């Protein structure tokens, strides 16, 4: 796997094109496997009324549909900007081999997309976060995990 400026330019162009079309914020991403684009995504937060419709997540969804798999091992992702914590987590979950990005999180913050709070919050213990969280019915939920471990036809991921 190696960096290709062509794919990064495509992600940047996609971010500009879709932003100008009113799809959402100025973010684009492409996923590449064996030097071929297998997934494209752009920010659709406002057009889809979906706060999770970030470019990288949309590109992952597109690539997984196109490749008919939930694992993107062997793939690269090219993003017009350094991914936010949610997108970075999705990239890890998708098992993408390498991330290339253009603008960084400070550039995004300068344009009004500041993820600093999220980066701080995820490193805090649960009880210290600004989002209140409570745990209930743990034993009932644990029983489902136990059933999962015993399930013969489960697909590990």
XYZ file of C-alpha atoms in Angstrom:
157
model
C 0.000 0.000 0.000
C 1.338 3.382 -0.858
C 0.179 6.973 -0.925
C -1.358 8.224 -4.166
C -1.941 11.955 -4.587
C -4.597 11.144 -7.193
C -6.916 9.623 -4.587
C -6.374 12.436 -2.102
C -7.175 14.973 -4.828
C -10.352 13.000 -5.583
C -11.389 13.212 -1.915
C -10.737 16.968 -1.861
C -12.639 17.504 -5.122
C -15.541 15.434 -3.798
C -15.637 17.569 -0.634
C -15.817 20.774 -2.670
C -18.335 19.477 -5.219
C -20.785 18.104 -2.654
C -20.410 21.119 -0.335
C -21.207 23.458 -3.221
C -24.198 21.261 -4.119
C -25.567 21.710 -0.595
C -25.099 18.128 0.563
C -23.357 19.139 3.779
C -20.025 20.282 5.144
C -16.734 20.428 3.234
C -15.566 16.846 3.704
C -14.946 14.004 1.251
C -13.377 10.552 1.376
C -12.576 7.678 -0.959
C -11.663 4.099 -0.144
C -9.225 2.309 -2.393
C -8.403 -1.361 -2.826
C -5.749 -2.541 -5.279
C -5.456 0.965 -6.776
C -9.202 1.122 -7.517
C -11.794 3.295 -5.773
C -14.304 0.985 -4.096
C -16.139 3.538 -1.974
C -16.929 7.240 -2.000
C -18.431 9.429 0.682
C -19.097 13.040 1.455
C -20.608 14.873 4.360
C -24.410 14.510 4.294
C -25.174 15.600 7.838
C -27.551 18.413 6.901
C -29.042 16.905 3.744
C -29.741 13.531 5.374
C -30.559 14.938 8.822
C -28.068 12.423 10.175
C -25.282 13.555 12.526
C -23.344 10.361 11.721
C -23.355 10.940 7.938
C -19.741 12.075 7.827
C -17.672 11.552 4.680
C -15.552 8.720 6.058
C -18.547 6.823 7.470
C -20.410 7.235 4.179
C -17.354 6.017 2.239
C -17.060 2.981 4.532
C -20.739 2.157 4.032
C -20.377 2.522 0.261
C -17.243 0.356 0.105
C -18.790 -2.353 2.281
C -21.888 -2.447 0.055
C -19.774 -2.572 -3.108
C -17.421 -5.256 -1.788
C -20.206 -7.125 0.062
C -18.194 -7.352 3.275
C -17.977 -5.739 6.687
C -14.172 -5.865 6.731
C -12.131 -3.452 4.640
C -8.798 -5.124 5.289
C -6.498 -4.455 2.367
C -8.036 -1.024 1.773
C -6.775 2.515 2.138
C -8.851 5.581 2.958
C -8.139 9.036 1.593
C -9.885 11.877 3.419
C -9.976 15.571 2.651
C -9.482 16.241 6.377
C -8.195 14.470 9.470
C -11.121 12.343 10.682
C -13.095 13.261 13.779
C -13.082 10.755 16.676
C -16.263 9.047 15.424
C -14.861 8.571 11.926
C -11.484 7.495 13.220
C -13.225 4.848 15.311
C -15.205 3.683 12.263
C -11.965 3.406 10.284
C -10.525 1.177 12.994
C -13.733 -0.915 13.167
C -13.647 -1.349 9.375
C -10.058 -2.611 9.645
C -8.773 -0.236 6.960
C -5.018 -0.614 6.579
C -3.962 3.018 6.270
C -5.378 6.523 6.461
C -4.199 9.434 4.326
C -5.626 12.907 4.937
C -5.088 16.455 3.707
C -6.258 19.197 6.101
C -5.853 18.601 9.836
C -8.149 19.065 12.827
C -6.874 22.611 13.431
C -7.840 23.547 9.856
C -11.308 22.103 10.475
C -11.617 23.990 13.763
C -10.764 27.211 11.942
C -13.731 26.559 9.635
C -16.101 25.948 12.551
C -15.720 22.158 12.888
C -13.997 21.857 16.255
C -13.629 18.332 17.637
C -11.455 19.317 20.608
C -14.270 18.634 23.083
C -14.727 15.099 21.729
C -11.009 14.330 21.896
C -10.952 15.508 25.540
C -14.160 13.732 26.528
C -13.257 10.249 25.253
C -10.079 10.246 27.334
C -11.975 10.971 30.562
C -13.419 8.324 32.874
C -17.141 7.849 32.210
C -18.219 9.645 35.410
C -16.166 12.743 34.510
C -17.634 13.266 31.031
C -20.106 16.062 30.302
C -22.577 13.506 28.892
C -24.384 11.897 31.797
C -24.451 8.124 31.560
C -26.062 5.470 33.740
C -25.792 1.702 33.576
C -28.789 -0.504 34.399
C -29.792 -4.160 33.829
C -26.191 -5.276 33.370
C -26.900 -8.913 34.244
C -29.654 -9.094 31.623
C -27.324 -7.686 28.989
C -24.505 -10.000 30.057
C -26.825 -12.963 29.496
C -27.119 -11.974 25.834
C -23.306 -11.879 25.537
C -23.149 -15.348 27.071
C -25.677 -16.581 24.506
C -23.584 -14.985 21.731
C -20.466 -16.845 22.901
C -22.382 -20.150 22.720
C -23.965 -19.449 19.329
C -22.531 -21.957 16.831
C -23.374 -19.996 13.702
C -22.109 -16.565 14.807
C -19.886 -14.545 12.491
C -16.996 -13.087 14.498
C -15.948 -9.561 13.693
